[in-house]
Coordinates of C-alpha atoms (C1' of nucleotides) in Angstrom, one line a residue:
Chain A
X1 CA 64.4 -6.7 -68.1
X2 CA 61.5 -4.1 -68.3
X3 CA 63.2 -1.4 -66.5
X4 CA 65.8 0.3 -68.5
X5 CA 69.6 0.3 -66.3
X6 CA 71.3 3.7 -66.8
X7 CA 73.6 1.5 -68.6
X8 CA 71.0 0.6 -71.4
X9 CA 70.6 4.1 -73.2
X10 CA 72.3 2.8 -76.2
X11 CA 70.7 3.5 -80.0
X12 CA 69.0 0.1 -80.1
X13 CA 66.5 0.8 -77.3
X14 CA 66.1 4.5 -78.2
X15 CA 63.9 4.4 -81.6
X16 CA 60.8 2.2 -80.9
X17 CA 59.8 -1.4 -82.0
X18 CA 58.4 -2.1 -85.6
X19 CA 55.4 -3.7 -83.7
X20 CA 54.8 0.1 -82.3
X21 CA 56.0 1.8 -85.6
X22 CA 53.7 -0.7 -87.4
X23 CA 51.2 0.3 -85.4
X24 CA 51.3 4.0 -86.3
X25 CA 51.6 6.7 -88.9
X26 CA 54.5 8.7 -89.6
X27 CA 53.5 12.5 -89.8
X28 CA 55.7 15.0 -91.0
X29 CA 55.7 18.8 -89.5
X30 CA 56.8 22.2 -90.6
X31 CA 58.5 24.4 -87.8
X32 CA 56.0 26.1 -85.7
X33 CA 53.4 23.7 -86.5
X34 CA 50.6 22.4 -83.6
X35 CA 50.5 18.8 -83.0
X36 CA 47.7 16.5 -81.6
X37 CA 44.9 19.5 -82.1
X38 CA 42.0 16.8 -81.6
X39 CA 41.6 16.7 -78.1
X40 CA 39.2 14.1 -78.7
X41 CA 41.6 11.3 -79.5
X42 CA 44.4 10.4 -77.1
X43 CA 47.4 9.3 -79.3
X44 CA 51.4 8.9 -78.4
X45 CA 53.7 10.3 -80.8
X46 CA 57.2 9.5 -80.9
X47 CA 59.6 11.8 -82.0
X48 CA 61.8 10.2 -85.4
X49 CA 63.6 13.9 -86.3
X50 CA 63.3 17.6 -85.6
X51 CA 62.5 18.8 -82.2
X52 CA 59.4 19.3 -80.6
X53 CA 58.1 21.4 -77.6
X54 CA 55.6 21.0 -75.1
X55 CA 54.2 24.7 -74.1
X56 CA 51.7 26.4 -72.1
X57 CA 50.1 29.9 -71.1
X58 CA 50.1 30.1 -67.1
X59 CA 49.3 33.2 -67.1
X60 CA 47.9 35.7 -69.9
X61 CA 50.9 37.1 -72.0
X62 CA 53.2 34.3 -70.5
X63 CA 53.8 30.8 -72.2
X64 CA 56.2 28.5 -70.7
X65 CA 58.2 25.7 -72.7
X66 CA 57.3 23.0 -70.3
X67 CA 59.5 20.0 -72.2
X68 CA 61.3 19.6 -75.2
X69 CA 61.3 16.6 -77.3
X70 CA 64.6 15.2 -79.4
X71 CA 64.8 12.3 -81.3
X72 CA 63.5 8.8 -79.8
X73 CA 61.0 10.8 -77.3
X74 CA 57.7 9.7 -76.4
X75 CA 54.9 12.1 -76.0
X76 CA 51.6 11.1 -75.1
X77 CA 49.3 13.5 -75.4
X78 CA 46.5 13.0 -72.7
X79 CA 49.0 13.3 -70.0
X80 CA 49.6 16.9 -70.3
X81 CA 47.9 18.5 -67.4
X82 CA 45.4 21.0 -67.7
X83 CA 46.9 24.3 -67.6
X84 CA 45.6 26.8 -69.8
X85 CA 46.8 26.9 -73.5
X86 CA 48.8 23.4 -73.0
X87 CA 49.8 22.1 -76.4
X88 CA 52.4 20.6 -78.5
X89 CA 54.1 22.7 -81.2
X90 CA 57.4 21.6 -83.3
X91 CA 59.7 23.8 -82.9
X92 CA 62.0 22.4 -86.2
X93 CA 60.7 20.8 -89.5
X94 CA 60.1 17.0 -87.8
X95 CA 58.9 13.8 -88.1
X96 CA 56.7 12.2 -86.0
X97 CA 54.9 8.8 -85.2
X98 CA 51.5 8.7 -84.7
X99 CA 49.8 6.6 -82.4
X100 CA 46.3 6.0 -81.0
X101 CA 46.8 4.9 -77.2
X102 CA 44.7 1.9 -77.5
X103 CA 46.4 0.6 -80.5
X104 CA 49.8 0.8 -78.6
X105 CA 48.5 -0.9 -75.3
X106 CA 47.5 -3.5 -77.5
X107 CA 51.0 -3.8 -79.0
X108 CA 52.5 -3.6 -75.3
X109 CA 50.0 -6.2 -74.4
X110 CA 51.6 -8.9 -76.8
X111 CA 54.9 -7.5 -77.2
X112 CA 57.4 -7.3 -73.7
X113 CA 59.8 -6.0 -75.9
X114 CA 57.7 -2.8 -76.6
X115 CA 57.2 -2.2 -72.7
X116 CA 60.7 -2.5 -72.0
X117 CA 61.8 0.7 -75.1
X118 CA 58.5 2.4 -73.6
X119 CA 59.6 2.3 -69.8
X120 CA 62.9 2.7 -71.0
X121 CA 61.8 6.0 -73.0
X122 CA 59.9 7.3 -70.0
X123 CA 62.4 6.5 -67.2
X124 CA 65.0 9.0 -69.4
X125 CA 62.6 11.9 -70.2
X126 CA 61.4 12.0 -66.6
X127 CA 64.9 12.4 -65.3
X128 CA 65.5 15.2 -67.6
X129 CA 62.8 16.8 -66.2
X130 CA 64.5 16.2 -62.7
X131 CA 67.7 18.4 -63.8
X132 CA 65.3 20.9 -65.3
X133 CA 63.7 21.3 -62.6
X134 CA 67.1 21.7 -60.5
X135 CA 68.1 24.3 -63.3
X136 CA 65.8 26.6 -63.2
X137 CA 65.4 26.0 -59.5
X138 CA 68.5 27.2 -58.8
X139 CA 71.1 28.3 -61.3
X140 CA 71.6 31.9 -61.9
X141 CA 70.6 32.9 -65.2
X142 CA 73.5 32.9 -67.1
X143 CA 74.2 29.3 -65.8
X144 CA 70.5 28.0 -67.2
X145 CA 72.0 29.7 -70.7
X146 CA 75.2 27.5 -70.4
X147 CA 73.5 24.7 -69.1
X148 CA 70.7 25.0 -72.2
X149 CA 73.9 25.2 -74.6
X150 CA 75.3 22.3 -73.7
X151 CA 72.4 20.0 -74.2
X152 CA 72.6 21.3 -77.8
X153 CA 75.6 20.6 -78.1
X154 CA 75.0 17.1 -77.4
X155 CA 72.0 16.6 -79.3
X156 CA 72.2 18.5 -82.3
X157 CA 76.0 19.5 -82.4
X158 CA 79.0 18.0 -85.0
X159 CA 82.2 18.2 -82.8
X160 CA 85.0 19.8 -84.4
X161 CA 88.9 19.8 -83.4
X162 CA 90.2 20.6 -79.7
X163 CA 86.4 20.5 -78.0
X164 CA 85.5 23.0 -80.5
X165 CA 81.5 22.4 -81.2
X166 CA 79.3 23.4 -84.1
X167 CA 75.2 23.4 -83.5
X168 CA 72.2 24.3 -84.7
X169 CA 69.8 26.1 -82.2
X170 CA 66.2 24.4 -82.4
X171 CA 64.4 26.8 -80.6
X172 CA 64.5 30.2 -81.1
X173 CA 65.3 33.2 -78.6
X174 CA 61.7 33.9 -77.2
X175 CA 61.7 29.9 -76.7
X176 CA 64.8 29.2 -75.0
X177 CA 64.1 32.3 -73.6
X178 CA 60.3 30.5 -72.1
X179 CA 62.3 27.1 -71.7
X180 CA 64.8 28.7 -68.9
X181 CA 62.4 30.9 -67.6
X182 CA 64.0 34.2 -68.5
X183 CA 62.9 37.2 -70.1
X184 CA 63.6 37.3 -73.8
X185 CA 65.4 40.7 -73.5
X186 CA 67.3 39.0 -70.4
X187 CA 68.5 36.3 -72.6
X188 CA 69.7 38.2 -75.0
X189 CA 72.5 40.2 -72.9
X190 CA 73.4 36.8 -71.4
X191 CA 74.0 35.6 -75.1
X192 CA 75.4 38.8 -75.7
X193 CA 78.1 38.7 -72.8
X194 CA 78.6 34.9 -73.7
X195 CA 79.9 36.0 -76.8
X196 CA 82.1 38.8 -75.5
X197 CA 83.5 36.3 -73.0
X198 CA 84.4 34.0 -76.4
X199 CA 82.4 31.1 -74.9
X200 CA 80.2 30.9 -77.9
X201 CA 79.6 32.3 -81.2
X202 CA 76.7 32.6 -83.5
X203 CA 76.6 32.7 -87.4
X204 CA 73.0 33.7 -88.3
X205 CA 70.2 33.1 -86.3
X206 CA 69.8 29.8 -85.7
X207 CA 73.1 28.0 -85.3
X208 CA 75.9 28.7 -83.0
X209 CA 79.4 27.3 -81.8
X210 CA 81.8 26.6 -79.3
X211 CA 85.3 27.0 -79.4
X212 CA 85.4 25.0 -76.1
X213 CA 82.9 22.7 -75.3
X214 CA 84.8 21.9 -71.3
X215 CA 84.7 26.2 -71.2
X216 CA 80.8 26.2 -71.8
X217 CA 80.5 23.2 -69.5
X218 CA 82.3 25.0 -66.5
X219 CA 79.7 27.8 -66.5
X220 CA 77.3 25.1 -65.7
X221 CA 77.4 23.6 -62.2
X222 CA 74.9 20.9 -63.5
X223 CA 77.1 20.2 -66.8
X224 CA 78.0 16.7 -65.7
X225 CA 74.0 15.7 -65.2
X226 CA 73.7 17.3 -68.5
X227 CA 76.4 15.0 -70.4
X228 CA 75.1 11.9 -68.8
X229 CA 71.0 12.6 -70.0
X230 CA 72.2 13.4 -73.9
X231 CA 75.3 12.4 -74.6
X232 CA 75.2 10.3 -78.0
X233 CA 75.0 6.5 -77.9
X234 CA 78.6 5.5 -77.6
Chain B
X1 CA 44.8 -1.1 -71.4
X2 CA 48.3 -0.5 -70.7
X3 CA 48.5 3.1 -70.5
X4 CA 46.3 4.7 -67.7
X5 CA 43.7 7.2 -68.9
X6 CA 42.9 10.3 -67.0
X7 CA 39.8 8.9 -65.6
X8 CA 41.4 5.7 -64.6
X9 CA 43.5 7.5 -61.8
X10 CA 41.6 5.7 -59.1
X11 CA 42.1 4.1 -55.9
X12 CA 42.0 0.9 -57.2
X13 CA 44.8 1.5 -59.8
X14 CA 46.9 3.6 -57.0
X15 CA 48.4 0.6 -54.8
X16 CA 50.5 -1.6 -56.4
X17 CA 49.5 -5.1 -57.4
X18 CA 49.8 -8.3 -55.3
X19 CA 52.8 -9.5 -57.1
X20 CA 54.5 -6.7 -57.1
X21 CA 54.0 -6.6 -53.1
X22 CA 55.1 -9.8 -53.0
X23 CA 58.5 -8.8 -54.6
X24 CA 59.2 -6.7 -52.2
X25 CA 59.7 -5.6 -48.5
X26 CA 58.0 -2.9 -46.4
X27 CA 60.8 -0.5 -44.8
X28 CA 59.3 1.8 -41.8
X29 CA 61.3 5.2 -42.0
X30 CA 61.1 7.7 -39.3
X31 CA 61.6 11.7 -40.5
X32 CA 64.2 13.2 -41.7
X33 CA 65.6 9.9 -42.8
X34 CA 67.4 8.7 -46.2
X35 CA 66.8 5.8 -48.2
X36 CA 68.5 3.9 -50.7
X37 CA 72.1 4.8 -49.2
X38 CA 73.6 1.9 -51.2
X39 CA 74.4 3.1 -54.5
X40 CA 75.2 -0.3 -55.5
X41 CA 71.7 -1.6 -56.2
X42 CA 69.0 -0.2 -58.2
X43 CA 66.1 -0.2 -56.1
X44 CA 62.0 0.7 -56.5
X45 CA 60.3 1.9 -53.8
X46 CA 56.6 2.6 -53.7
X47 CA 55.5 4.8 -51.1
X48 CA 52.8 3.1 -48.7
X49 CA 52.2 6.2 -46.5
X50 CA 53.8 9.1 -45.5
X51 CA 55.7 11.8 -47.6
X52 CA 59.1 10.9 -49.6
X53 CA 61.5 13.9 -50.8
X54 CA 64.2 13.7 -53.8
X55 CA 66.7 16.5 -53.2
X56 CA 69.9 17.6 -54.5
X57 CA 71.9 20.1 -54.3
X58 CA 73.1 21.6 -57.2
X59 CA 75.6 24.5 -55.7
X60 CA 77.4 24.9 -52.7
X61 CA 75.1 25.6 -49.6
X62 CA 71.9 25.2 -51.6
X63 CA 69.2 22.8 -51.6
X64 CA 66.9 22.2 -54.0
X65 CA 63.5 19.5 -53.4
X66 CA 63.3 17.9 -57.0
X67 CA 60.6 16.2 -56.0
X68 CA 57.7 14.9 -53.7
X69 CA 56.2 11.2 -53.3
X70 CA 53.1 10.4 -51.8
X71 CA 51.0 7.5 -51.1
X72 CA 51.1 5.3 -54.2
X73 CA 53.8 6.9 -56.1
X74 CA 56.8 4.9 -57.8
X75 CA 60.5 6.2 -57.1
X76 CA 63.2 4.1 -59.2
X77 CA 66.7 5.1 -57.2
X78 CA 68.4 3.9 -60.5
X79 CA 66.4 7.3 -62.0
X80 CA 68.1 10.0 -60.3
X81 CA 69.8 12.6 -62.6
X82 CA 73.9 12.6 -61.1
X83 CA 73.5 15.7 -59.6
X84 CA 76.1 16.6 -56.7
X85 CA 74.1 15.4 -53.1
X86 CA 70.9 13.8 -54.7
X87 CA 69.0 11.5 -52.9
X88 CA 65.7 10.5 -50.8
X89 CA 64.5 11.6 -48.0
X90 CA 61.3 11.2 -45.5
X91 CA 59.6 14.4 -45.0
X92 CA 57.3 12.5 -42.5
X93 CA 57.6 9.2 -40.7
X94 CA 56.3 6.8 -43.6
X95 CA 56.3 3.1 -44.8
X96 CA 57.8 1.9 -48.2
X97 CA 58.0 -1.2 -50.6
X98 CA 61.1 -1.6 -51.5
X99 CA 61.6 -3.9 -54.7
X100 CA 64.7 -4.9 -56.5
X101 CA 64.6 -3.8 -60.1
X102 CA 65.5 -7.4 -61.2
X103 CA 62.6 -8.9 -59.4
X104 CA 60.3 -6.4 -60.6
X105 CA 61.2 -6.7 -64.0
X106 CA 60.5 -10.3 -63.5
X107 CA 57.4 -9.4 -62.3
X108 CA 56.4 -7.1 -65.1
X109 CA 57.5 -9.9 -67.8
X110 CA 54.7 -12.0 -65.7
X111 CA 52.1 -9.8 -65.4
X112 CA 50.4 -7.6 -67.9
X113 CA 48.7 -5.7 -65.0
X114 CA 51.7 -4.7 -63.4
X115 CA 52.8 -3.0 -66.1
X116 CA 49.6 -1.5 -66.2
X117 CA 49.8 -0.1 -62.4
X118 CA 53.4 0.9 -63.6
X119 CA 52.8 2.6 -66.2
X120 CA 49.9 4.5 -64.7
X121 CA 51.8 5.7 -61.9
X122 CA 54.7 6.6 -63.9
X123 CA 52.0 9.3 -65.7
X124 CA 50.7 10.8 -63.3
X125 CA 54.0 11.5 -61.7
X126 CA 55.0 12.9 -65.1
X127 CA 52.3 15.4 -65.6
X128 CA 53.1 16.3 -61.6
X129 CA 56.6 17.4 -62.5
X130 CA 55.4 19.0 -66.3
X131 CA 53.0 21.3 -63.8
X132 CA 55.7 22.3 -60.8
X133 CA 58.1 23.7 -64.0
X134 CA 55.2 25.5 -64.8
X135 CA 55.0 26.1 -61.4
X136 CA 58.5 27.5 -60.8
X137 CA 59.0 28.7 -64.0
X138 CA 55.7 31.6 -64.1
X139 CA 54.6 32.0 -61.2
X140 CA 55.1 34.9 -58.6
X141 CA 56.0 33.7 -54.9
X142 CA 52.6 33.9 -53.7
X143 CA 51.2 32.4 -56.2
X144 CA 53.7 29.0 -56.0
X145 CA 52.8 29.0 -51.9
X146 CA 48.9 28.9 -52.6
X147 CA 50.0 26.1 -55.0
X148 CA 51.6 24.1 -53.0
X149 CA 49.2 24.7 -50.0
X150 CA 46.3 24.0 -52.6
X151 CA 48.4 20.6 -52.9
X152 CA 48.9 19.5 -49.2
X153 CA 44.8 20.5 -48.4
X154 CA 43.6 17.9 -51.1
X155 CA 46.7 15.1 -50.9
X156 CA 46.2 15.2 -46.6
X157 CA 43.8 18.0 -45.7
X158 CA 40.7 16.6 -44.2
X159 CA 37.3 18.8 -45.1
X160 CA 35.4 21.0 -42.6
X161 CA 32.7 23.2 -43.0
X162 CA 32.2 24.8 -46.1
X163 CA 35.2 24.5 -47.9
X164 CA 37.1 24.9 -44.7
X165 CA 39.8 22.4 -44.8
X166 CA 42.3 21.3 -41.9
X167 CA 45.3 20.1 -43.4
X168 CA 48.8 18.6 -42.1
X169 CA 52.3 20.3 -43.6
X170 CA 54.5 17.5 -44.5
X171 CA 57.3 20.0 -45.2
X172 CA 59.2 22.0 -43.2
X173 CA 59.3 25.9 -43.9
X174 CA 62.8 25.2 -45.0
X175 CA 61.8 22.5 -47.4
X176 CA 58.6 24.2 -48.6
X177 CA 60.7 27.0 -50.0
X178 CA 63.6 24.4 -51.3
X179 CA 60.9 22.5 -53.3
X180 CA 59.3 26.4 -54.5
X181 CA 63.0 27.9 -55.2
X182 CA 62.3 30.8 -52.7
X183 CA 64.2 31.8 -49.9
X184 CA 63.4 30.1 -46.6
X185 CA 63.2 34.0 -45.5
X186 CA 60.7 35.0 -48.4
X187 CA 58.6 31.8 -47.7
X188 CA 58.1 32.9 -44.3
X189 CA 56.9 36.4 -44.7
X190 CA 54.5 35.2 -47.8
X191 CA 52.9 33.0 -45.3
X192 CA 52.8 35.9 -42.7
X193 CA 50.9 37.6 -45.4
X194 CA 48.3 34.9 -46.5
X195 CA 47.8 34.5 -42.3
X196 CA 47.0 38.3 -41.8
X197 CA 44.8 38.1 -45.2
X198 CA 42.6 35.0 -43.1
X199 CA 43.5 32.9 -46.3
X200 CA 45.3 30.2 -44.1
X201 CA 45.9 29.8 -40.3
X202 CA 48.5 27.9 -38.9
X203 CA 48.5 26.1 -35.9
X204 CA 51.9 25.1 -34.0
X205 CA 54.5 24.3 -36.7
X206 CA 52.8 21.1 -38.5
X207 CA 49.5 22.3 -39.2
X208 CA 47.9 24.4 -41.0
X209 CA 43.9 25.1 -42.1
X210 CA 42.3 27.0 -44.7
X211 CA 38.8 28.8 -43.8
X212 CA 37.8 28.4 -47.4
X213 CA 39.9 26.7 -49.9
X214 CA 38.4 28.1 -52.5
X215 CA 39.9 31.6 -51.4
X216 CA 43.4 29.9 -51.3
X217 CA 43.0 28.4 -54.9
X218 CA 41.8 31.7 -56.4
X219 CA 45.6 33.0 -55.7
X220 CA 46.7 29.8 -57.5
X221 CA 46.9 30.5 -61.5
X222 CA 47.3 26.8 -61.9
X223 CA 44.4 25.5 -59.0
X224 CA 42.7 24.1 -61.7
X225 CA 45.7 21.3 -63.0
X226 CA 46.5 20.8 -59.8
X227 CA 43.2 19.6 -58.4
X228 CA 42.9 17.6 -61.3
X229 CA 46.3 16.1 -60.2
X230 CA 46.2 15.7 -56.8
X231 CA 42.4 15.5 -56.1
X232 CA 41.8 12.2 -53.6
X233 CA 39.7 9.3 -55.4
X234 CA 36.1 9.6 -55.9
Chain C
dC1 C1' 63.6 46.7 -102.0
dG2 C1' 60.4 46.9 -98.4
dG3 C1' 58.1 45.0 -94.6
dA4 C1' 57.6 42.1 -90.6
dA5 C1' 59.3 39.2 -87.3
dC6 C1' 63.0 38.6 -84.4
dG7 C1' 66.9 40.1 -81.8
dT8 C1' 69.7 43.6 -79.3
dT9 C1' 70.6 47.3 -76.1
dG10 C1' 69.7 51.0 -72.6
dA11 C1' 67.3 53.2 -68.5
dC12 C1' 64.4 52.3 -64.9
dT13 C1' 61.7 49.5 -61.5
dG14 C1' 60.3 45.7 -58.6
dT15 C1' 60.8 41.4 -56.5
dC16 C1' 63.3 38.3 -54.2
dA17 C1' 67.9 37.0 -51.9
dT18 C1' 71.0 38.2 -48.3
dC19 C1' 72.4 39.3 -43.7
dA20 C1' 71.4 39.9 -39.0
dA21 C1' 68.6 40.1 -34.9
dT22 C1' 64.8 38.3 -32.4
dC23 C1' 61.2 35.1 -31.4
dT24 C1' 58.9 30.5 -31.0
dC25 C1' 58.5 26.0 -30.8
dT26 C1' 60.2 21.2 -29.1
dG27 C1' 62.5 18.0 -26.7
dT28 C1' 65.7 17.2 -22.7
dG29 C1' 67.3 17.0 -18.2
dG30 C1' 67.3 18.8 -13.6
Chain D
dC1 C1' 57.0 21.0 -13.7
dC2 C1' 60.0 24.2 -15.1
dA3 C1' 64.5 25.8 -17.1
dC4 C1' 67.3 25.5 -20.8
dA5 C1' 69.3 24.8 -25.3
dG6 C1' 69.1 24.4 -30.1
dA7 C1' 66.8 24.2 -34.3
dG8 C1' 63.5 26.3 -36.9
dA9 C1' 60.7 30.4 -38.0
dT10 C1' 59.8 35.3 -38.2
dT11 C1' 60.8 40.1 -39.2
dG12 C1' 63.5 44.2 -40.8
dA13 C1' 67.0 46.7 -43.6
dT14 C1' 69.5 46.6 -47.7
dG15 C1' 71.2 45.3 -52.3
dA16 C1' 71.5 42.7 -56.6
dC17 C1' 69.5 40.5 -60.4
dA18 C1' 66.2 40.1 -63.6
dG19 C1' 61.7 42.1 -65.6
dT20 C1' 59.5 45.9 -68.0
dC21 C1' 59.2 49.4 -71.4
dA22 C1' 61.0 51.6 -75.3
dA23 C1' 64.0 52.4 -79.2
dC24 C1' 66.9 50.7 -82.5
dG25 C1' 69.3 47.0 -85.4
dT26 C1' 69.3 42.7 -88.0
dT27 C1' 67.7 38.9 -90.5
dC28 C1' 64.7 36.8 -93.6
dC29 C1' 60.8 36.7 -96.3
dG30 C1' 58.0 38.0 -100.3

DNA sequence: CGGAACGTTGACTGTCATCAATCTCTGTGG
DNA sequence: CCACAGAGATTGATGACAGTCAACGTTCCG
């Protein structure tokens, strides 16, 4: 099988082939660091830790967080399309995996085990970008917040007792803010009503929690797409 | 190479290899009509001609276009995020492949250049969604209409006169502003405006022509990506 | 302790969604 | 060939939500 089933998105296929890792360099980021600045060389990088974003500048004095990047991602750099000020940037302290592109066609070339984790890899992120789309398409602003919550949750969050969910928050305000297409200030006063409602909590700036994970989830009408894209291996 | 470079999006990499024909059968669809009802098999299809939608809709009473095929793009049925009411639709009468994922994984295990064509159309679609989230995300309503017309004039506009450009509008109003997240209403009066501003003319409800498309993509922040994305073979 | 970046909150404005009425195509049947 | 019906498209009046600008508070760093 070359095609990854929607029942395959277990932990074996998610981190990448020692052919492919063998193939590449492991590069290790501070947050807010720029990735892949040689637009000379087109190279894949696979995310090993951290969290990293894919951003833009549509407009002047507008970016836009077109993609975010969690463990197991592939990002290849030469398919990000020409809008102005497109780039990668981590938004944690992360590890990466460094690959030239004609180094890994070579691996995929001998190896139909590395096609099958890459089309696997690809098939998931490009569905995420499907339920983006559909969130900030149509949910209501405070729903894109929930929705965005939840994914953390998922990815980055240590359940506690009774659906009660602990999680760090990867990107900052101005960048979820970006991600969801809101304004910062707008996000805020959802975060800020969030709170009030006792839907989440924050300690600090960057982490968060949830007394109810099911009570964040019914603010989301796309909560159940959300679960299925990145909910941990079983 | 198994990973498509920019300047390999030609014709000759956009229709899909013998074997992979071979694989599969062609399915005429008349407008308006859905595919892949059967939920029960994982299906590719690869569009031959005519215009393919993925929609979904995400709240009660409200659609939202996820995502639009053309000629020599890849739709795996299998990839759909499980949001309420998703599925494919024709926009326009149009011809399909349609491959079971079992045979074409057989097929990719086979043949090296398959996965090439795969893997090359899997891109490009990719970088088409990264760009409509930009789309959606920054840009005014105008702005996301002269997009999308930009789109339709290179993907099936024919070219006139000096930059003139007669081009057909695979979408109805209705879907245009489901795909752009405006209002069916809002659509319609931005179109009013770019008609009394000579920027575009319509003719009956299919058609549409541009006296200079220039003009139209100056109103387009993101004319530039998009013509790189959607501009017909050299 | 001080400064800078980030986050919060308030008052105001603008854009787009909503609702409702009218108009225009398109296909059908007399 | 024309009349009709129904869906789709247009247009206007109105309101809500989110953006903008500005001021203040908080966190985190040296």
């Amino acid at each position: 099988m070359s095609l990854c089933q929607a029942a395959t998105l277990v932990a074996e296929t998610l981190l990448p082939p020692a052919q492919v890792v063998k193939a590449g360099v492991a590069v290790h980021l501070r947050p807010q660091q720029r990735l892949g600045a040689g637009p000379s060389q087109d190279h894949v990088f696979v995310v090993r830790s951290g969290v990293v974003l894919l951003e833009a500048h549509p407009q002047r004095e507008a970016r836009q967080i077109l993609d975010i990047y969690y463990r197991g991602d592939v990002i290849r750099s030469g398919g990000v399309p020409a809008i102005a000020g497109a780039g990668l940037v981590t938004a944690t302290q992360a590890e990466v995996l460094r690959v030239p592109v004609s180094k890994l066609a070579d691996v995929l070339n001998a190896e139909p085990e590395s096609s099958r984790w890459l089309d696997c890899a690809l098939a998931r992120q490009y569905s995420r970008r499907l339920l983006h789309t559909a969130v900030i398409g149509s949910l209501a602003g405070e729903e894109r917040v929930a929705t965005l919550l939840v994914e953390f949750a998922l990815r980055v969050g240590e359940p506690g007792y009774e659906g009660a969910c602990t999680f760090e928050l990867p990107l900052s305000r101005t960048e979820m803010a970006d991600y969801l297409s809101l304004n910062a200030d707008t996000l805020s006063r959802i975060m800020s009503r969030l709170r009030q409602a006792n839907v989440i909590g924050t300690s600090g700036r960057g982490r968060a929690y949830t007394p109810s994970l099911a009570a964040l989830c019914k603010l989301s009408p796309l909560a159940e797409a959300v679960t299925q894209l990145h909910r941990p291996a079983p």
